[in-house]
Amino acid sequence: MPRDTLLLIDGHALVYRAFFAMPALTNTRGEMTNATYGFTSMLLKVLAEEHPTHAIAAFDPKGPTFRHEQDETYKANRPEMPSDLRPQLPWSQEICTALGIPLVMVPGFEADDVIGTLSLQAEAAGMNVIILTGDLDALQLVTDSTVVYAPKRGISETVIYDVGKVDERFGFAPPKMIDYKALRGDPSDNIPGIPGIGEKTGMSLIQQYGDLEGVLAAIPEMKAGKLRQSLEEYSEQARHSRVMATIRRDVDITLDVAGALIDGYDETVVRELFDRLEFRSLLPRLPASGDVQPEPVAVEPLFGDVDTEVIRDAGVASAMAERLRDGGGFAMRTLADAAGIAAIALADLEGDHAYLIPLGDTLDRAVPEAEATVTALLADATVPKHAYDLKREMVLWHHRGVELRGLGWDLMLAAYLVNTRTRVASPSVLAKDLCGIEVVDDDVFVGSGRTRRPLNSIEADELATHAGAWVAAIGPVETALRRQLDAAGVTPMLDTLEMPLIPILAAMEEAGVRVDKELFAHLSVELGQRISAIEAEVHGIAGHAFNPGSTQQLATVLYDELGLAAGRRTKTGRSTDADTLDSLREEHPVVALVLEWRQLTKLRGTYVDALPQLCDAASRIHTSYGQAVATTGRLSSSDPNLQNIPVRSEWGMRIRRGFVAGPGMRLVSADYSQIELRVLAHLSEEDELVAAFQRGEDVHRRTAAEVYGVDAAAVTPDMRRIAKVVNFGVLYGLSDFGLSRDTGMPRAEAAAFIERYFASFPKVTTYLESIRNHAREYGWVETLMGRRRHLPDIRAANRQLRNAAERMAVNMPMQGTAADIMKVAMISTDTALRESGTGGRVLLQVHDELVVEASADAADVVGDVVRAAMAGAAELRVPLVVDVKAGDNWADMKPVAAAAVL
């Protein structure tokens, strides 16, 4: 019979660990929730992986403990609890209570003393014990029956310490951790240990002499030196440190085995708590609620299991298709993995009837006539298709030779427009939150890692149960999302902007862009030679070989050996990030070499060597465009990311030269000129900016003339450069520190320049302040077309979070409007190209640029078509100017004059 397992949660240690390990995370009320979220995530992870039968959460009580009475300096150096962390402790306790986990706090004793006592009693009762903690002090409690779960790399991973793991890492048994800490000390608790003894020396001494007393007894045998002197001088301090480091196991408390039993929780209470804390993404990870049944969710309609019919026969397939056509559209979900499409699930939009058509090789496949009926239904443009991520559906069926037509509604895009605060919720979260429908995400259903099941290995009936519930939920979830879209006023944005963009993006992904693999091979050799030369030069300066890619080795060379002033510290040591090194450029020539080495190794690894490996048989590379990722509405590119290929460096341009037109074709690039500044001029109605753009002036020269108080003809290149930095910096809330960093001018001068800028453009000042005030009042800002970005941190108590939210608020109307204009331009360009009969097609979208492929003899005409479509994408107070170029590759392009006639 398996032994019961008791989970002991070190509440305080875990919450503290999560607070400092997790990035800033706030809810819509501006409350920091990162520690509670991390605590809950780690707790759910252990519950799911280990399935303990019992659980208790121990928290530190208020007031001093017995250790403070023994030593008044105990934890004396620990800073006051951050104000953003203080309310998260009771929230974490509330999480435990809601999940049915009892809380234990004993006055005068810390949580780990309570855990030490309860673990000893649990072992005596024949139980296994898991200690979940963010503090490695608990390793002294590890036995054959007790293990410690400790977070690693923030909280994303955990390490399970059993007896063998402790010995593997430290070289001695768990009880000796007390002696190790007595030597090494613990600055966070103000336990002094022996000065000068760190991790390696402490471990070595315990490994060699067994325990603290063994180390102290061996002092006379040690060779003279600092170590021996410290041990002699501080031996009693080490003994005292050992007492302070020992976890008590005799606290006056008795393990209540029955009270700690995990026997269910009230799911309604947990859901309400998770909703209040805005932890909806954690809902699918909740353990089964046992016998406690939740109250029905007050959302109409509430569905139970859906009977899903498996269709293999041609006649039955025809009847199904007729019913779905008569229903005015249907929901769909294609089940596919690396082997291709295994099946497709369809359902009516009321969620009453669902169907599964097996299409894989080993799934009792439908007869060819039934499959033909389904593909004809998918290609019928008169029947609207509704799905979560219609672009995915289009791409999957295109690979099977079927053109999916009649796009009706996309749940993913609707959810994205409704809530831009976080990542788009998964289908299971949407179904549960909006309709109370329980569905399982595909990844959960098939498993992950070694346990992942190929779809073609799953019986059709099992697949039908899963996929039927999934696809039947689409209609009800759509109904709920439509109400939210209407309330937020963004329904037109979905209908006229995001939905029409789906087939355009799918076609771009399918087309791909051609890559000159031979050019990339030569470029890789050249980069390798330059990288090797830099390494040799850097090693020569350092006087020895080292790895420039190792932050620790680099820090040793820069700060210890070359004596450069160390910047900020990180958890792993002294910082060697790009900003830190950039500030040290003038201190030593090696810094510029290291930065160049980093840039070139990244270019070679990310692009030059990697991209040719991703090409298809026609040497074309296919990116994936994320339409529901960026909070500003911009498109993202992944697998591979083709939007971050450098353009302003020699090597970056040489990489772009490797993107080429197909045989007999040319590439046409159409790039908006200063579109975000033009949007700023429109929104702010700043007279000087509007006039400058309307006259076609160099706006940076005009800005410099205004700020410096000189004629435009007297503006020097340096004046224009600084004005350009400020013009674009205004869009991102540029500070005097940022301007000083970016231009090299003294900070006081930078502050004065910014002040003069806003004095010269008072309507810009008024507009930007109005945006901040709107964000503070309503919690969101929006683009010219109505896309909203919610900013929960705008009212945060933490000044840094609040300032960051203000910068986002200022930037969103400009960058978001520019993104919306680009999407309109893509739709207009696609329509114009098809109507022109030129055969041109859009291949890439990169920030403010479209890259089109056209036949060589039609490139100039295509350039004119694209220019007109993009320039007419929005009516602003200033003209939208589009720079058009054409060439055989993405780098060597010549301007296309606006003179071609269709």
PDB file of C-alpha atoms in Angstrom, residues 178-344:
ATOM      1  CA  ILE A 178      24.024  23.174   9.567  1.00  0.00           C
ATOM      2  CA  ASP A 179      27.802  22.948   9.995  1.00  0.00           C
ATOM      3  CA  TYR A 180      28.322  24.322   6.498  1.00  0.00           C
ATOM      4  CA  LYS A 181      26.159  27.351   7.254  1.00  0.00           C
ATOM      5  CA  ALA A 182      27.949  27.824  10.587  1.00  0.00           C
ATOM      6  CA  LEU A 183      31.184  28.284   8.638  1.00  0.00           C
ATOM      7  CA  ARG A 184      29.854  30.215   5.672  1.00  0.00           C
ATOM      8  CA  GLY A 185      27.267  32.286   7.502  1.00  0.00           C
ATOM      9  CA  ASP A 186      24.131  33.831   5.996  1.00  0.00           C
ATOM     10  CA  PRO A 187      24.157  37.590   5.337  1.00  0.00           C
ATOM     11  CA  SER A 188      20.394  37.660   4.727  1.00  0.00           C
ATOM     12  CA  ASP A 189      19.766  36.446   8.286  1.00  0.00           C
ATOM     13  CA  ASN A 190      22.803  38.275   9.701  1.00  0.00           C
ATOM     14  CA  ILE A 191      24.383  34.988  10.757  1.00  0.00           C
ATOM     15  CA  PRO A 192      28.119  35.864  10.616  1.00  0.00           C
ATOM     16  CA  GLY A 193      29.867  32.482  10.266  1.00  0.00           C
ATOM     17  CA  ILE A 194      33.643  32.771   9.718  1.00  0.00           C
ATOM     18  CA  PRO A 195      34.827  35.873   7.824  1.00  0.00           C
ATOM     19  CA  GLY A 196      36.563  34.959   4.571  1.00  0.00           C
ATOM     20  CA  ILE A 197      34.937  31.525   4.211  1.00  0.00           C
ATOM     21  CA  GLY A 198      32.725  31.296   1.167  1.00  0.00           C
ATOM     22  CA  GLU A 199      30.850  28.541  -0.583  1.00  0.00           C
ATOM     23  CA  LYS A 200      33.787  26.533  -1.943  1.00  0.00           C
ATOM     24  CA  THR A 201      35.956  26.750   1.171  1.00  0.00           C
ATOM     25  CA  GLY A 202      33.061  25.916   3.459  1.00  0.00           C
ATOM     26  CA  MET A 203      32.122  22.858   1.418  1.00  0.00           C
ATOM     27  CA  SER A 204      35.741  21.706   1.270  1.00  0.00           C
ATOM     28  CA  LEU A 205      36.192  21.972   5.037  1.00  0.00           C
ATOM     29  CA  ILE A 206      33.058  19.954   5.825  1.00  0.00           C
ATOM     30  CA  GLN A 207      33.981  17.355   3.216  1.00  0.00           C
ATOM     31  CA  GLN A 208      37.453  17.026   4.724  1.00  0.00           C
ATOM     32  CA  TYR A 209      36.723  17.193   8.476  1.00  0.00           C
ATOM     33  CA  GLY A 210      33.126  16.001   8.782  1.00  0.00           C
ATOM     34  CA  ASP A 211      31.438  18.756  10.796  1.00  0.00           C
ATOM     35  CA  LEU A 212      32.098  22.063  12.553  1.00  0.00           C
ATOM     36  CA  GLU A 213      33.739  20.539  15.614  1.00  0.00           C
ATOM     37  CA  GLY A 214      35.917  18.402  13.362  1.00  0.00           C
ATOM     38  CA  VAL A 215      37.035  21.536  11.511  1.00  0.00           C
ATOM     39  CA  LEU A 216      37.793  23.415  14.720  1.00  0.00           C
ATOM     40  CA  ALA A 217      39.662  20.401  16.188  1.00  0.00           C
ATOM     41  CA  ALA A 218      41.875  20.278  13.089  1.00  0.00           C
ATOM     42  CA  ILE A 219      43.007  23.916  13.358  1.00  0.00           C
ATOM     43  CA  PRO A 220      46.424  23.034  14.919  1.00  0.00           C
ATOM     44  CA  GLU A 221      47.188  20.769  11.954  1.00  0.00           C
ATOM     45  CA  MET A 222      46.401  23.444   9.344  1.00  0.00           C
ATOM     46  CA  LYS A 223      49.125  25.455   7.680  1.00  0.00           C
ATOM     47  CA  ALA A 224      49.551  29.029   8.792  1.00  0.00           C
ATOM     48  CA  GLY A 225      47.568  31.589   6.841  1.00  0.00           C
ATOM     49  CA  LYS A 226      44.376  33.633   6.730  1.00  0.00           C
ATOM     50  CA  LEU A 227      42.077  30.606   6.902  1.00  0.00           C
ATOM     51  CA  ARG A 228      43.653  29.215  10.049  1.00  0.00           C
ATOM     52  CA  GLN A 229      43.784  32.660  11.635  1.00  0.00           C
ATOM     53  CA  SER A 230      40.082  33.252  10.960  1.00  0.00           C
ATOM     54  CA  LEU A 231      39.091  29.856  12.327  1.00  0.00           C
ATOM     55  CA  GLU A 232      41.090  30.451  15.517  1.00  0.00           C
ATOM     56  CA  GLU A 233      39.735  33.965  16.000  1.00  0.00           C
ATOM     57  CA  TYR A 234      36.088  33.246  15.230  1.00  0.00           C
ATOM     58  CA  SER A 235      35.588  29.666  16.459  1.00  0.00           C
ATOM     59  CA  GLU A 236      33.032  30.657  19.114  1.00  0.00           C
ATOM     60  CA  GLN A 237      31.224  32.835  16.574  1.00  0.00           C
ATOM     61  CA  ALA A 238      30.949  29.772  14.339  1.00  0.00           C
ATOM     62  CA  ARG A 239      29.487  27.706  17.187  1.00  0.00           C
ATOM     63  CA  HIS A 240      26.941  30.450  17.842  1.00  0.00           C
ATOM     64  CA  SER A 241      26.145  30.603  14.125  1.00  0.00           C
ATOM     65  CA  ARG A 242      25.489  26.863  14.172  1.00  0.00           C
ATOM     66  CA  VAL A 243      22.914  27.284  16.916  1.00  0.00           C
ATOM     67  CA  MET A 244      21.209  30.086  14.970  1.00  0.00           C
ATOM     68  CA  ALA A 245      21.220  28.054  11.744  1.00  0.00           C
ATOM     69  CA  THR A 246      19.695  24.922  13.269  1.00  0.00           C
ATOM     70  CA  ILE A 247      16.018  24.388  12.462  1.00  0.00           C
ATOM     71  CA  ARG A 248      14.125  23.423  15.618  1.00  0.00           C
ATOM     72  CA  ARG A 249      12.194  20.168  15.553  1.00  0.00           C
ATOM     73  CA  ASP A 250      10.581  20.386  18.982  1.00  0.00           C
ATOM     74  CA  VAL A 251       8.018  23.178  18.565  1.00  0.00           C
ATOM     75  CA  ASP A 252       4.932  22.667  20.745  1.00  0.00           C
ATOM     76  CA  ILE A 253       2.610  21.643  17.944  1.00  0.00           C
ATOM     77  CA  THR A 254       0.987  18.340  16.975  1.00  0.00           C
ATOM     78  CA  LEU A 255       0.473  17.155  13.402  1.00  0.00           C
ATOM     79  CA  ASP A 256      -3.244  16.978  12.631  1.00  0.00           C
ATOM     80  CA  VAL A 257      -3.220  14.305   9.945  1.00  0.00           C
ATOM     81  CA  ALA A 258      -6.991  14.345   9.411  1.00  0.00           C
ATOM     82  CA  GLY A 259      -7.098  18.143   9.194  1.00  0.00           C
ATOM     83  CA  ALA A 260      -4.314  18.175   6.595  1.00  0.00           C
ATOM     84  CA  LEU A 261      -6.060  15.708   4.268  1.00  0.00           C
ATOM     85  CA  ILE A 262      -6.511  17.038   0.724  1.00  0.00           C
ATOM     86  CA  ASP A 263     -10.155  16.137   0.128  1.00  0.00           C
ATOM     87  CA  GLY A 264     -11.459  18.820  -2.213  1.00  0.00           C
ATOM     88  CA  TYR A 265     -12.228  22.502  -2.213  1.00  0.00           C
ATOM     89  CA  ASP A 266     -15.089  24.804  -3.130  1.00  0.00           C
ATOM     90  CA  GLU A 267     -14.423  25.557  -6.769  1.00  0.00           C
ATOM     91  CA  THR A 268     -16.722  28.589  -6.727  1.00  0.00           C
ATOM     92  CA  VAL A 269     -14.669  30.201  -3.962  1.00  0.00           C
ATOM     93  CA  VAL A 270     -11.400  29.481  -5.787  1.00  0.00           C
ATOM     94  CA  ARG A 271     -12.695  30.796  -9.105  1.00  0.00           C
ATOM     95  CA  GLU A 272     -13.938  34.007  -7.450  1.00  0.00           C
ATOM     96  CA  LEU A 273     -10.554  34.476  -5.758  1.00  0.00           C
ATOM     97  CA  PHE A 274      -8.598  33.810  -8.972  1.00  0.00           C
ATOM     98  CA  ASP A 275     -10.921  36.201 -10.805  1.00  0.00           C
ATOM     99  CA  ARG A 276     -10.383  38.927  -8.196  1.00  0.00           C
ATOM    100  CA  LEU A 277      -6.614  38.492  -8.386  1.00  0.00           C
ATOM    101  CA  GLU A 278      -6.865  38.160 -12.216  1.00  0.00           C
ATOM    102  CA  PHE A 279      -5.109  34.769 -12.237  1.00  0.00           C
ATOM    103  CA  ARG A 280      -7.377  33.351 -14.936  1.00  0.00           C
ATOM    104  CA  SER A 281      -4.446  31.782 -16.798  1.00  0.00           C
ATOM    105  CA  LEU A 282      -3.877  29.528 -13.765  1.00  0.00           C
ATOM    106  CA  LEU A 283      -7.429  28.153 -13.767  1.00  0.00           C
ATOM    107  CA  PRO A 284      -6.661  25.201 -16.098  1.00  0.00           C
ATOM    108  CA  ARG A 285      -3.898  24.093 -13.683  1.00  0.00           C
ATOM    109  CA  LEU A 286      -6.185  23.711 -10.679  1.00  0.00           C
ATOM    110  CA  PRO A 287      -6.321  20.174  -9.225  1.00  0.00           C
ATOM    111  CA  ALA A 288      -9.570  18.262  -9.274  1.00  0.00           C
ATOM    112  CA  SER A 289     -11.959  19.701  -6.687  1.00  0.00           C
ATOM    113  CA  GLY A 290     -12.960  16.338  -5.216  1.00  0.00           C
ATOM    114  CA  ASP A 291     -16.497  15.949  -3.925  1.00  0.00           C
ATOM    115  CA  VAL A 292     -17.130  19.678  -3.561  1.00  0.00           C
ATOM    116  CA  GLN A 293     -19.300  20.768  -6.462  1.00  0.00           C
ATOM    117  CA  PRO A 294     -19.145  24.339  -7.737  1.00  0.00           C
ATOM    118  CA  GLU A 295     -22.179  26.548  -8.028  1.00  0.00           C
ATOM    119  CA  PRO A 296     -23.322  26.984 -11.641  1.00  0.00           C
ATOM    120  CA  VAL A 297     -21.665  29.869 -13.397  1.00  0.00           C
ATOM    121  CA  ALA A 298     -24.209  32.617 -14.044  1.00  0.00           C
ATOM    122  CA  VAL A 299     -23.599  32.762 -17.786  1.00  0.00           C
ATOM    123  CA  GLU A 300     -26.055  31.580 -20.418  1.00  0.00           C
ATOM    124  CA  PRO A 301     -25.874  29.012 -21.846  1.00  0.00           C
ATOM    125  CA  LEU A 302     -24.111  26.410 -19.676  1.00  0.00           C
ATOM    126  CA  PHE A 303     -23.189  23.229 -21.539  1.00  0.00           C
ATOM    127  CA  GLY A 304     -22.328  19.766 -20.403  1.00  0.00           C
ATOM    128  CA  ASP A 305     -20.849  16.962 -22.467  1.00  0.00           C
ATOM    129  CA  VAL A 306     -21.456  17.081 -26.207  1.00  0.00           C
ATOM    130  CA  ASP A 307     -22.282  13.971 -28.144  1.00  0.00           C
ATOM    131  CA  THR A 308     -19.880  13.946 -31.072  1.00  0.00           C
ATOM    132  CA  GLU A 309     -20.661  11.832 -34.104  1.00  0.00           C
ATOM    133  CA  VAL A 310     -17.719  10.182 -35.858  1.00  0.00           C
ATOM    134  CA  ILE A 311     -18.341  10.389 -39.591  1.00  0.00           C
ATOM    135  CA  ARG A 312     -16.755   7.964 -41.988  1.00  0.00           C
ATOM    136  CA  ASP A 313     -19.592   7.307 -44.461  1.00  0.00           C
ATOM    137  CA  ALA A 314     -20.200   9.467 -47.532  1.00  0.00           C
ATOM    138  CA  GLY A 315     -23.972   9.677 -47.077  1.00  0.00           C
ATOM    139  CA  VAL A 316     -23.729  10.707 -43.441  1.00  0.00           C
ATOM    140  CA  ALA A 317     -21.091  13.293 -44.380  1.00  0.00           C
ATOM    141  CA  SER A 318     -23.427  14.803 -46.994  1.00  0.00           C
ATOM    142  CA  ALA A 319     -26.255  15.056 -44.467  1.00  0.00           C
ATOM    143  CA  MET A 320     -23.919  16.747 -41.988  1.00  0.00           C
ATOM    144  CA  ALA A 321     -22.751  19.256 -44.597  1.00  0.00           C
ATOM    145  CA  GLU A 322     -26.337  20.106 -45.476  1.00  0.00           C
ATOM    146  CA  ARG A 323     -27.254  20.719 -41.823  1.00  0.00           C
ATOM    147  CA  LEU A 324     -24.233  22.981 -41.318  1.00  0.00           C
ATOM    148  CA  ARG A 325     -24.988  24.952 -44.501  1.00  0.00           C
ATOM    149  CA  ASP A 326     -28.596  25.432 -43.414  1.00  0.00           C
ATOM    150  CA  GLY A 327     -27.343  26.698 -40.034  1.00  0.00           C
ATOM    151  CA  GLY A 328     -25.658  29.677 -41.674  1.00  0.00           C
ATOM    152  CA  GLY A 329     -22.122  28.685 -40.765  1.00  0.00           C
ATOM    153  CA  PHE A 330     -20.230  26.358 -38.451  1.00  0.00           C
ATOM    154  CA  ALA A 331     -17.378  26.087 -35.970  1.00  0.00           C
ATOM    155  CA  MET A 332     -14.259  24.168 -36.872  1.00  0.00           C
ATOM    156  CA  ARG A 333     -11.042  22.884 -35.344  1.00  0.00           C
ATOM    157  CA  THR A 334      -8.426  20.937 -37.282  1.00  0.00           C
ATOM    158  CA  LEU A 335      -6.385  18.458 -35.281  1.00  0.00           C
ATOM    159  CA  ALA A 336      -2.871  18.275 -36.647  1.00  0.00           C
ATOM    160  CA  ASP A 337       0.691  17.544 -35.564  1.00  0.00           C
ATOM    161  CA  ALA A 338       4.017  16.960 -37.286  1.00  0.00           C
ATOM    162  CA  ALA A 339       2.524  14.071 -39.256  1.00  0.00           C
ATOM    163  CA  GLY A 340      -0.138  16.336 -40.765  1.00  0.00           C
ATOM    164  CA  ILE A 341      -3.890  16.587 -40.348  1.00  0.00           C
ATOM    165  CA  ALA A 342      -5.345  13.710 -38.317  1.00  0.00           C
ATOM    166  CA  ALA A 343      -8.971  14.818 -38.144  1.00  0.00           C
ATOM    167  CA  ILE A 344     -11.287  17.793 -38.281  1.00  0.00           C
TER     168      ILE A 344
END
